PDB file of C-alpha atoms in Angstrom:
ATOM      1  CA  MET W   1      52.141 168.063  26.997  1.00 41.00           C
ATOM      2  CA  SER W   2      52.345 169.394  30.541  1.00 40.00           C
ATOM      3  CA  LYS W   3      49.932 168.028  33.357  1.00 42.00           C
ATOM      4  CA  THR W   4      46.897 170.158  34.355  1.00 41.00           C
ATOM      5  CA  ALA W   5      46.451 171.387  37.715  1.00 40.00           C
ATOM      6  CA  SER W   6      44.061 168.545  38.512  1.00 38.00           C
ATOM      7  CA  GLU W   7      46.599 166.028  37.602  1.00 40.00           C
ATOM      8  CA  GLN W   8      49.606 167.379  39.717  1.00 39.00           C
ATOM      9  CA  PRO W   9      50.674 164.672  42.318  1.00 38.00           C
ATOM     10  CA  VAL W  10      50.775 165.569  45.909  1.00 36.00           C
ATOM     11  CA  SER W  11      54.451 164.278  46.683  1.00 35.00           C
ATOM     12  CA  ARG W  12      57.131 166.158  45.055  1.00 35.00           C
ATOM     13  CA  LEU W  13      60.874 166.488  45.183  1.00 32.00           C
ATOM     14  CA  TYR W  14      60.336 170.210  46.019  1.00 31.00           C
ATOM     15  CA  LYS W  15      57.664 171.558  48.171  1.00 42.00           C
ATOM     16  CA  SER W  16      54.723 172.406  45.697  1.00 51.00           C
ATOM     17  CA  ARG W  17      52.934 175.875  45.981  1.00 83.00           C
ATOM     18  CA  VAL W  18      49.286 176.697  45.169  1.00 91.00           C
ATOM     19  CA  PHE W  19      50.518 179.442  42.766  1.00 92.00           C
ATOM     20  CA  GLU W  20      52.476 176.858  41.043  1.00 90.00           C
ATOM     21  CA  MET W  21      49.850 174.385  41.064  1.00 91.00           C
ATOM     22  CA  ILE W  22      47.272 176.699  39.533  1.00 94.00           C
ATOM     23  CA  PHE W  23      49.365 177.962  36.745  1.00 94.00           C
ATOM     24  CA  SER W  24      50.723 174.674  35.678  1.00 90.00           C
ATOM     25  CA  ASP W  25      47.485 174.567  33.660  1.00 93.00           C
ATOM     26  CA  ARG W  26      48.336 175.807  30.211  1.00 94.00           C
ATOM     27  CA  LYS W  27      45.123 177.695  29.751  1.00 95.00           C
ATOM     28  CA  GLU W  28      45.720 179.768  33.094  1.00 96.00           C
ATOM     29  CA  LEU W  29      49.243 180.266  32.345  1.00 96.00           C
ATOM     30  CA  LEU W  30      48.333 181.831  29.046  1.00 97.00           C
ATOM     31  CA  SER W  31      45.781 184.028  30.513  1.00 97.00           C
ATOM     32  CA  LEU W  32      48.518 185.299  33.081  1.00 97.00           C
ATOM     33  CA  TYR W  33      50.932 185.842  30.119  1.00 97.00           C
ATOM     34  CA  ASN W  34      48.407 187.893  28.002  1.00 97.00           C
ATOM     35  CA  ALA W  35      47.412 189.911  31.218  1.00 97.00           C
ATOM     36  CA  LEU W  36      51.154 190.996  31.702  1.00 96.00           C
ATOM     37  CA  ASN W  37      51.953 191.588  28.132  1.00 95.00           C
ATOM     38  CA  GLU W  38      48.562 192.844  26.771  1.00 94.00           C
ATOM     39  CA  THR W  39      48.532 190.074  24.274  1.00 96.00           C
ATOM     40  CA  LYS W  40      45.592 187.943  22.956  1.00 95.00           C
ATOM     41  CA  TYR W  41      47.111 184.594  22.354  1.00 96.00           C
ATOM     42  CA  ASP W  42      44.295 181.997  22.532  1.00 94.00           C
ATOM     43  CA  ASP W  43      45.993 178.682  21.885  1.00 96.00           C
ATOM     44  CA  PRO W  44      47.548 177.203  25.032  1.00 94.00           C
ATOM     45  CA  ASP W  45      49.535 174.871  23.027  1.00 94.00           C
ATOM     46  CA  LEU W  46      51.705 177.685  21.924  1.00 94.00           C
ATOM     47  CA  LEU W  47      53.214 177.468  25.468  1.00 93.00           C
ATOM     48  CA  GLU W  48      56.347 175.297  25.640  1.00 93.00           C
ATOM     49  CA  ILE W  49      56.534 174.518  29.340  1.00 90.00           C
ATOM     50  CA  ASN W  50      60.227 173.939  30.557  1.00 87.00           C
ATOM     51  CA  THR W  51      60.167 174.292  34.318  1.00 83.00           C
ATOM     52  CA  LEU W  52      63.026 172.157  35.695  1.00 77.00           C
ATOM     53  CA  GLU W  53      61.858 169.466  37.940  1.00 65.00           C
ATOM     54  CA  ASN W  54      65.527 168.429  38.977  1.00 55.00           C
ATOM     55  CA  ALA W  55      67.524 171.531  38.494  1.00 50.00           C
ATOM     56  CA  ILE W  56      70.955 171.511  39.916  1.00 47.00           C
ATOM     57  CA  TYR W  57      70.012 174.231  42.279  1.00 44.00           C
ATOM     58  CA  MET W  58      67.142 172.637  43.819  1.00 43.00           C
ATOM     59  CA  SER W  59      66.737 174.997  46.711  1.00 47.00           C
ATOM     60  CA  MET W  60      66.358 177.915  44.032  1.00 50.00           C
ATOM     61  CA  LYS W  61      63.761 176.135  41.865  1.00 61.00           C
ATOM     62  CA  ASN W  62      61.719 178.555  40.075  1.00 67.00           C
ATOM     63  CA  ASP W  63      57.891 177.968  40.125  1.00 82.00           C
ATOM     64  CA  ILE W  64      57.193 178.221  36.247  1.00 91.00           C
ATOM     65  CA  SER W  65      59.291 178.617  33.257  1.00 92.00           C
ATOM     66  CA  PHE W  66      58.000 178.510  29.596  1.00 94.00           C
ATOM     67  CA  VAL W  67      58.568 179.807  26.031  1.00 94.00           C
ATOM     68  CA  ILE W  68      56.225 181.546  23.911  1.00 95.00           C
ATOM     69  CA  ALA W  69      56.883 183.889  20.859  1.00 94.00           C
ATOM     70  CA  SER W  70      60.522 183.049  21.235  1.00 94.00           C
ATOM     71  CA  ARG W  71      60.617 184.471  24.879  1.00 95.00           C
ATOM     72  CA  LEU W  72      61.512 182.703  27.839  1.00 95.00           C
ATOM     73  CA  ASN W  73      59.554 183.567  30.884  1.00 96.00           C
ATOM     74  CA  LEU W  74      60.272 182.742  34.437  1.00 95.00           C
ATOM     75  CA  TYR W  75      57.650 183.245  36.969  1.00 95.00           C
ATOM     76  CA  GLU W  76      57.989 182.966  40.709  1.00 91.00           C
ATOM     77  CA  HIS W  77      55.446 183.849  43.667  1.00 90.00           C
ATOM     78  CA  GLN W  78      57.072 185.280  46.856  1.00 88.00           C
ATOM     79  CA  SER W  79      55.274 186.185  50.150  1.00 85.00           C
ATOM     80  CA  THR W  80      58.403 187.513  51.733  1.00 82.00           C
ATOM     81  CA  ILE W  81      61.070 190.044  50.492  1.00 81.00           C
ATOM     82  CA  ASN W  82      64.097 188.424  49.074  1.00 82.00           C
ATOM     83  CA  GLY W  83      67.213 190.431  48.279  1.00 85.00           C
ATOM     84  CA  ASN W  84      68.502 187.498  46.048  1.00 89.00           C
ATOM     85  CA  LEU W  85      66.050 187.247  43.474  1.00 92.00           C
ATOM     86  CA  PRO W  86      68.350 188.334  40.574  1.00 95.00           C
ATOM     87  CA  LEU W  87      71.182 185.737  41.634  1.00 93.00           C
ATOM     88  CA  ARG W  88      68.617 183.052  42.041  1.00 90.00           C
ATOM     89  CA  PHE W  89      67.084 183.672  38.558  1.00 93.00           C
ATOM     90  CA  LEU W  90      70.751 183.889  37.229  1.00 94.00           C
ATOM     91  CA  MET W  91      71.672 180.416  38.601  1.00 90.00           C
ATOM     92  CA  TYR W  92      68.294 178.903  37.306  1.00 89.00           C
ATOM     93  CA  THR W  93      68.636 180.303  34.006  1.00 92.00           C
ATOM     94  CA  ALA W  94      72.108 179.119  33.466  1.00 91.00           C
ATOM     95  CA  ASP W  95      71.095 175.661  34.297  1.00 89.00           C
ATOM     96  CA  LEU W  96      68.017 176.041  32.123  1.00 90.00           C
ATOM     97  CA  PHE W  97      70.008 177.287  28.978  1.00 92.00           C
ATOM     98  CA  SER W  98      72.353 174.414  29.531  1.00 90.00           C
ATOM     99  CA  VAL W  99      69.412 172.071  29.018  1.00 87.00           C
ATOM    100  CA  LEU W 100      68.053 174.163  26.042  1.00 89.00           C
ATOM    101  CA  THR W 101      71.476 173.956  24.229  1.00 91.00           C
ATOM    102  CA  ARG W 102      72.321 170.430  25.175  1.00 89.00           C
ATOM    103  CA  GLU W 103      72.643 169.184  21.630  1.00 89.00           C
ATOM    104  CA  ALA W 104      74.282 172.361  20.427  1.00 89.00           C
ATOM    105  CA  ASN W 105      78.013 172.815  19.398  1.00 90.00           C
ATOM    106  CA  LEU W 106      79.058 175.727  21.759  1.00 89.00           C
ATOM    107  CA  TYR W 107      82.376 175.807  19.871  1.00 90.00           C
ATOM    108  CA  SER W 108      80.794 176.323  16.462  1.00 89.00           C
ATOM    109  CA  SER W 109      81.364 179.712  14.548  1.00 91.00           C
ATOM    110  CA  ARG W 110      77.586 179.919  14.157  1.00 91.00           C
ATOM    111  CA  GLN W 111      75.817 181.657  16.848  1.00 92.00           C
ATOM    112  CA  ILE W 112      73.461 179.648  18.969  1.00 93.00           C
ATOM    113  CA  LYS W 113      70.167 181.599  19.149  1.00 93.00           C
ATOM    114  CA  LEU W 114      68.393 181.755  22.707  1.00 95.00           C
ATOM    115  CA  PRO W 115      64.782 182.791  23.680  1.00 95.00           C
ATOM    116  CA  THR W 116      64.873 186.121  25.087  1.00 96.00           C
ATOM    117  CA  PRO W 117      64.367 185.773  28.901  1.00 96.00           C
ATOM    118  CA  ARG W 118      61.987 187.670  31.169  1.00 96.00           C
ATOM    119  CA  PHE W 119      61.790 187.596  34.928  1.00 97.00           C
ATOM    120  CA  VAL W 120      58.761 188.235  36.931  1.00 97.00           C
ATOM    121  CA  VAL W 121      57.890 187.827  40.627  1.00 95.00           C
ATOM    122  CA  PHE W 122      54.217 187.984  41.854  1.00 95.00           C
ATOM    123  CA  TYR W 123      54.473 189.301  45.547  1.00 93.00           C
ATOM    124  CA  ASN W 124      51.635 189.187  47.956  1.00 90.00           C
ATOM    125  CA  GLY W 125      53.446 189.445  51.383  1.00 87.00           C
ATOM    126  CA  LYS W 126      52.473 191.581  54.258  1.00 84.00           C
ATOM    127  CA  ASP W 127      55.506 194.142  53.791  1.00 86.00           C
ATOM    128  CA  PRO W 128      54.629 197.058  51.799  1.00 89.00           C
ATOM    129  CA  ILE W 129      56.192 197.385  48.290  1.00 92.00           C
ATOM    130  CA  PRO W 130      55.239 199.471  45.393  1.00 94.00           C
ATOM    131  CA  ASP W 131      52.914 198.204  42.550  1.00 96.00           C
ATOM    132  CA  ARG W 132      56.025 197.559  40.506  1.00 96.00           C
ATOM    133  CA  GLN W 133      59.614 197.531  41.072  1.00 95.00           C
ATOM    134  CA  CYS W 134      62.957 196.351  39.416  1.00 96.00           C
ATOM    135  CA  VAL W 135      65.908 194.850  41.129  1.00 95.00           C
ATOM    136  CA  ARG W 136      69.074 194.263  39.227  1.00 96.00           C
ATOM    137  CA  LEU W 137      71.941 191.754  39.592  1.00 96.00           C
ATOM    138  CA  SER W 138      74.565 194.602  39.566  1.00 95.00           C
ATOM    139  CA  GLU W 139      73.123 196.217  42.826  1.00 94.00           C
ATOM    140  CA  ALA W 140      74.803 193.194  44.536  1.00 93.00           C
ATOM    141  CA  PHE W 141      78.206 193.829  42.915  1.00 94.00           C
ATOM    142  CA  ILE W 142      80.937 194.977  45.201  1.00 92.00           C
ATOM    143  CA  VAL W 143      82.379 197.402  42.814  1.00 91.00           C
ATOM    144  CA  PRO W 144      79.637 199.237  41.085  1.00 88.00           C
ATOM    145  CA  GLU W 145      79.994 199.984  37.281  1.00 91.00           C
ATOM    146  CA  GLU W 146      77.868 202.024  35.166  1.00 91.00           C
ATOM    147  CA  ALA W 147      77.772 199.408  32.340  1.00 93.00           C
ATOM    148  CA  PRO W 148      78.275 196.020  34.022  1.00 95.00           C
ATOM    149  CA  SER W 149      79.481 193.243  32.000  1.00 95.00           C
ATOM    150  CA  LEU W 150      76.661 191.074  33.447  1.00 96.00           C
ATOM    151  CA  GLU W 151      73.175 192.258  34.339  1.00 96.00           C
ATOM    152  CA  LEU W 152      69.764 190.580  35.267  1.00 97.00           C
ATOM    153  CA  GLU W 153      66.671 192.516  35.764  1.00 97.00           C
ATOM    154  CA  VAL W 154      63.786 191.132  37.730  1.00 97.00           C
ATOM    155  CA  THR W 155      60.404 192.777  37.766  1.00 97.00           C
ATOM    156  CA  ILE W 156      58.448 192.332  41.047  1.00 97.00           C
ATOM    157  CA  LEU W 157      54.590 192.893  40.869  1.00 97.00           C
ATOM    158  CA  ASN W 158      52.627 193.405  44.094  1.00 96.00           C
ATOM    159  CA  ILE W 159      49.560 191.541  43.722  1.00 95.00           C
ATOM    160  CA  ASN W 160      47.963 192.328  47.010  1.00 92.00           C
ATOM    161  CA  LYS W 161      44.422 193.904  47.061  1.00 87.00           C
ATOM    162  CA  GLY W 162      44.606 197.492  45.775  1.00 88.00           C
ATOM    163  CA  HIS W 163      47.528 196.955  43.616  1.00 94.00           C
ATOM    164  CA  ASN W 164      48.167 196.372  39.980  1.00 95.00           C
ATOM    165  CA  GLN W 165      44.266 196.429  39.579  1.00 95.00           C
ATOM    166  CA  GLU W 166      44.509 196.366  35.748  1.00 96.00           C
ATOM    167  CA  ILE W 167      46.514 193.190  35.656  1.00 96.00           C
ATOM    168  CA  LEU W 168      44.301 191.644  38.214  1.00 96.00           C
ATOM    169  CA  ALA W 169      41.195 192.723  36.240  1.00 96.00           C
ATOM    170  CA  ALA W 170      42.904 191.039  33.140  1.00 97.00           C
ATOM    171  CA  CYS W 171      43.529 187.567  34.633  1.00 97.00           C
ATOM    172  CA  ARG W 172      40.590 186.482  36.659  1.00 96.00           C
ATOM    173  CA  THR W 173      42.543 183.430  37.911  1.00 96.00           C
ATOM    174  CA  LEU W 174      45.264 185.722  39.394  1.00 96.00           C
ATOM    175  CA  HIS W 175      42.635 188.124  41.029  1.00 96.00           C
ATOM    176  CA  ASP W 176      40.905 185.009  42.700  1.00 96.00           C
ATOM    177  CA  TYR W 177      44.256 183.691  43.825  1.00 95.00           C
ATOM    178  CA  THR W 178      45.006 187.018  45.431  1.00 94.00           C
ATOM    179  CA  GLU W 179      41.562 187.039  47.254  1.00 94.00           C
ATOM    180  CA  TYR W 180      41.887 183.503  48.490  1.00 95.00           C
ATOM    181  CA  THR W 181      45.406 183.965  50.054  1.00 91.00           C
ATOM    182  CA  ALA W 182      44.214 187.404  51.449  1.00 91.00           C
ATOM    183  CA  ARG W 183      41.339 185.486  53.296  1.00 93.00           C
ATOM    184  CA  VAL W 184      43.855 182.840  54.741  1.00 92.00           C
ATOM    185  CA  ARG W 185      45.988 185.530  56.098  1.00 89.00           C
ATOM    186  CA  GLN W 186      42.972 187.380  57.451  1.00 91.00           C
ATOM    187  CA  TYR W 187      41.210 184.543  59.130  1.00 93.00           C
ATOM    188  CA  ALA W 188      44.565 183.232  60.454  1.00 90.00           C
ATOM    189  CA  GLU W 189      44.735 186.208  62.651  1.00 90.00           C
ATOM    190  CA  THR W 190      41.874 185.125  64.797  1.00 92.00           C
ATOM    191  CA  LYS W 191      41.495 181.554  64.197  1.00 91.00           C
ATOM    192  CA  LYS W 192      43.826 178.424  64.116  1.00 92.00           C
ATOM    193  CA  LEU W 193      45.567 178.261  61.015  1.00 89.00           C
ATOM    194  CA  GLU W 194      43.876 174.879  59.788  1.00 92.00           C
ATOM    195  CA  ASP W 195      40.434 176.279  60.414  1.00 93.00           C
ATOM    196  CA  ALA W 196      41.276 179.696  58.752  1.00 93.00           C
ATOM    197  CA  VAL W 197      42.271 177.717  55.680  1.00 94.00           C
ATOM    198  CA  GLU W 198      39.114 175.523  55.739  1.00 95.00           C
ATOM    199  CA  GLN W 199      37.075 178.703  56.041  1.00 96.00           C
ATOM    200  CA  ALA W 200      38.848 180.386  53.149  1.00 96.00           C
ATOM    201  CA  ILE W 201      38.382 177.388  50.879  1.00 96.00           C
ATOM    202  CA  THR W 202      34.933 176.901  51.832  1.00 96.00           C
ATOM    203  CA  GLU W 203      33.722 180.502  51.212  1.00 96.00           C
ATOM    204  CA  CYS W 204      35.678 180.656  47.961  1.00 96.00           C
ATOM    205  CA  ILE W 205      33.995 177.768  46.430  1.00 97.00           C
ATOM    206  CA  ARG W 206      30.640 179.055  47.541  1.00 97.00           C
ATOM    207  CA  GLU W 207      31.313 182.578  46.074  1.00 97.00           C
ATOM    208  CA  GLY W 208      32.749 181.193  42.668  1.00 96.00           C
ATOM    209  CA  ILE W 209      36.300 182.213  43.639  1.00 96.00           C
ATOM    210  CA  LEU W 210      38.787 179.577  42.195  1.00 95.00           C
ATOM    211  CA  ALA W 211      35.789 177.468  42.713  1.00 95.00           C
ATOM    212  CA  ASP W 212      36.668 174.390  40.116  1.00 95.00           C
ATOM    213  CA  PHE W 213      40.261 174.356  41.288  1.00 95.00           C
ATOM    214  CA  LEU W 214      39.528 174.387  45.105  1.00 96.00           C
ATOM    215  CA  SER W 215      36.768 171.833  44.580  1.00 94.00           C
ATOM    216  CA  ARG W 216      39.088 169.393  42.582  1.00 94.00           C
ATOM    217  CA  ASN W 217      42.082 169.900  44.837  1.00 94.00           C
ATOM    218  CA  ARG W 218      40.895 170.649  48.226  1.00 94.00           C
ATOM    219  CA  ALA W 219      42.817 168.353  50.383  1.00 92.00           C
ATOM    220  CA  GLU W 220      46.161 169.151  48.602  1.00 92.00           C
ATOM    221  CA  VAL W 221      45.528 172.952  48.578  1.00 93.00           C
ATOM    222  CA  LYS W 222      44.809 172.861  52.388  1.00 92.00           C
ATOM    223  CA  LYS W 223      47.975 171.162  53.136  1.00 90.00           C
ATOM    224  CA  MET W 224      50.038 173.486  50.969  1.00 89.00           C
ATOM    225  CA  SER W 225      48.207 176.537  52.134  1.00 88.00           C
ATOM    226  CA  ILE W 226      49.119 175.630  55.811  1.00 88.00           C
ATOM    227  CA  TYR W 227      52.649 174.950  54.960  1.00 83.00           C
ATOM    228  CA  GLU W 228      52.923 178.207  52.878  1.00 82.00           C
ATOM    229  CA  TYR W 229      51.520 180.305  55.655  1.00 77.00           C
ATOM    230  CA  ASP W 230      53.734 178.693  58.266  1.00 71.00           C
ATOM    231  CA  GLU W 231      56.807 179.101  56.175  1.00 69.00           C
ATOM    232  CA  GLU W 232      56.011 182.864  55.413  1.00 68.00           C
ATOM    233  CA  LYS W 233      55.343 183.343  59.219  1.00 62.00           C
ATOM    234  CA  HIS W 234      58.783 181.548  60.217  1.00 54.00           C
ATOM    235  CA  MET W 235      60.727 183.563  57.565  1.00 60.00           C
ATOM    236  CA  ARG W 236      59.312 186.955  58.676  1.00 56.00           C
ATOM    237  CA  GLN W 237      59.905 185.964  62.432  1.00 55.00           C
ATOM    238  CA  GLU W 238      63.511 184.879  61.718  1.00 56.00           C
ATOM    239  CA  ARG W 239      64.154 188.286  59.526  1.00 56.00           C
ATOM    240  CA  THR W 240      62.761 190.247  62.444  1.00 57.00           C
ATOM    241  CA  GLU W 241      64.899 188.388  64.978  1.00 55.00           C
ATOM    242  CA  TRP W 242      68.144 188.975  62.773  1.00 55.00           C
ATOM    243  CA  PHE W 243      67.301 192.641  62.373  1.00 54.00           C
ATOM    244  CA  GLN W 244      66.787 192.936  66.111  1.00 60.00           C
ATOM    245  CA  LYS W 245      70.081 191.101  66.865  1.00 58.00           C
ATOM    246  CA  GLY W 246      72.149 193.371  64.307  1.00 57.00           C
ATOM    247  CA  LYS W 247      70.368 196.475  65.980  1.00 52.00           C
ATOM    248  CA  GLU W 248      71.626 195.349  69.289  1.00 55.00           C
ATOM    249  CA  GLU W 249      75.071 194.452  68.204  1.00 58.00           C
ATOM    250  CA  GLY W 250      75.117 197.916  66.727  1.00 57.00           C
ATOM    251  CA  ILE W 251      74.265 199.619  69.758  1.00 57.00           C
ATOM    252  CA  GLU W 252      76.871 197.542  71.680  1.00 60.00           C
ATOM    253  CA  GLU W 253      79.463 198.442  69.183  1.00 61.00           C
ATOM    254  CA  GLY W 254      78.490 202.023  69.224  1.00 60.00           C
ATOM    255  CA  ILE W 255      78.830 201.884  73.075  1.00 59.00           C
ATOM    256  CA  GLU W 256      82.261 200.096  72.673  1.00 68.00           C
ATOM    257  CA  LYS W 257      83.584 202.685  70.292  1.00 68.00           C
ATOM    258  CA  GLY W 258      82.453 205.612  72.369  1.00 71.00           C
ATOM    259  CA  GLU W 259      84.204 204.413  75.398  1.00 75.00           C
ATOM    260  CA  ARG W 260      87.399 203.719  73.318  1.00 76.00           C
ATOM    261  CA  GLU W 261      87.459 207.172  71.911  1.00 79.00           C
ATOM    262  CA  LYS W 262      86.891 208.610  75.511  1.00 79.00           C
ATOM    263  CA  LEU W 263      89.875 206.511  76.619  1.00 81.00           C
ATOM    264  CA  ARG W 264      91.968 207.775  73.681  1.00 81.00           C
ATOM    265  CA  GLN W 265      91.347 211.421  74.703  1.00 83.00           C
ATOM    266  CA  LEU W 266      92.332 210.819  78.125  1.00 83.00           C
ATOM    267  CA  VAL W 267      95.580 209.138  77.094  1.00 82.00           C
ATOM    268  CA  LYS W 268      96.228 211.916  74.782  1.00 81.00           C
ATOM    269  CA  LYS W 269      96.078 214.464  77.463  1.00 81.00           C
ATOM    270  CA  LYS W 270      98.261 212.292  79.913  1.00 77.00           C
ATOM    271  CA  LEU W 271     100.912 212.128  76.927  1.00 80.00           C
ATOM    272  CA  ARG W 272     101.029 215.892  76.982  1.00 80.00           C
ATOM    273  CA  LYS W 273     101.819 216.114  80.586  1.00 78.00           C
ATOM    274  CA  GLY W 274     104.996 213.726  79.600  1.00 78.00           C
ATOM    275  CA  LEU W 275     103.655 210.662  81.555  1.00 81.00           C
ATOM    276  CA  SER W 276     105.286 207.138  80.629  1.00 83.00           C
ATOM    277  CA  ASP W 277     102.902 204.373  79.445  1.00 82.00           C
ATOM    278  CA  GLU W 278     103.120 202.696  83.089  1.00 83.00           C
ATOM    279  CA  GLU W 279     102.185 205.976  84.721  1.00 81.00           C
ATOM    280  CA  ILE W 280      99.247 206.563  82.423  1.00 80.00           C
ATOM    281  CA  ALA W 281      98.203 202.935  82.814  1.00 79.00           C
ATOM    282  CA  ASP W 282      98.114 203.433  86.483  1.00 78.00           C
ATOM    283  CA  ALA W 283      96.285 206.550  86.378  1.00 77.00           C
ATOM    284  CA  LEU W 284      93.432 205.251  84.016  1.00 75.00           C
ATOM    285  CA  GLU W 285      93.427 201.828  85.485  1.00 74.00           C
ATOM    286  CA  GLU W 286      94.122 200.117  82.242  1.00 78.00           C
ATOM    287  CA  ASP W 287      96.631 197.631  81.093  1.00 80.00           C
ATOM    288  CA  VAL W 288      99.958 198.889  79.689  1.00 80.00           C
ATOM    289  CA  ASP W 289      99.443 197.038  76.247  1.00 83.00           C
ATOM    290  CA  THR W 290      96.003 198.844  75.751  1.00 83.00           C
ATOM    291  CA  ILE W 291      97.842 202.214  76.530  1.00 81.00           C
ATOM    292  CA  ARG W 292     100.721 201.463  74.261  1.00 84.00           C
ATOM    293  CA  ARG W 293      98.289 200.668  71.296  1.00 83.00           C
ATOM    294  CA  LEU W 294      96.306 203.875  71.766  1.00 81.00           C
ATOM    295  CA  LYS W 295      99.605 205.925  72.082  1.00 79.00           C
ATOM    296  CA  GLU W 296     100.622 204.419  68.513  1.00 82.00           C
ATOM    297  CA  GLU W 297      97.347 205.442  67.164  1.00 79.00           C
ATOM    298  CA  ILE W 298      97.556 208.814  68.521  1.00 77.00           C
ATOM    299  CA  LEU W 299     101.250 209.508  67.528  1.00 79.00           C
ATOM    300  CA  GLY W 300     100.802 207.852  64.282  1.00 70.00           C
ATOM    301  CA  GLY W 301      97.911 210.167  63.331  1.00 60.00           C
ATOM    302  CA  ALA W 302      99.607 213.292  64.804  1.00 53.00           C
TER     303      ALA W 302
END
């Protein structure tokens, strides 16, 4: 049987997250599943937890994976936008299916039955996104096809305040998790991160928001929250820096293309006057090789 949230160890091979820790409790996970699927299962033992602790792709480890009613559900929490979620889920699922079919004969004429997979990401980052959106693996394919031979669809749910309120209302723990993380982010704007996390934890316990969970796991949650917020901030800054770099490189490239086209037109005019390559180079103060390359382009496109 899976360990409950209060029994999870502090030290892990992979960085643990508050979301994962909360919903590693079967009762809470079942409540989340019911809220998403409008079901009313009441027996947590129906859940077969199969999250891989030592997956091949450790850097792509999924937060929670479980089977119920012959459906394989893979849940992940994200605080930053990631364009490679379908690919990550594909790699993780292939690894997971290889474990699930470990004892099966893959060369048998009898078809091996697999639990039907569903992929859900719970997003509560700062970048605005719709309440619900789907991203597909085929969107990354270099050659687009109407009916790709391989497809994987991920549903991304925005769980920030004011979004997907029906789901948050149906799962009190998810609602409380959203409230807690929102407070950490809000207080961190004016306080030291450690103080912001401490204030959010204290307030939530006092107001009955994740009170039992936070009381039992206060030290570990504080440590995780500081790490998660720092990581989120770092990734956001890194993305901004790369965007700015790309923008600057694009401007430089545009200027370079503009200058080249200007030179090309000047060479074209000189050629019409019957000037030699050397004479054009002298007139435009350019090297002869550059003039010859432009001349070939001009004559080739004529």
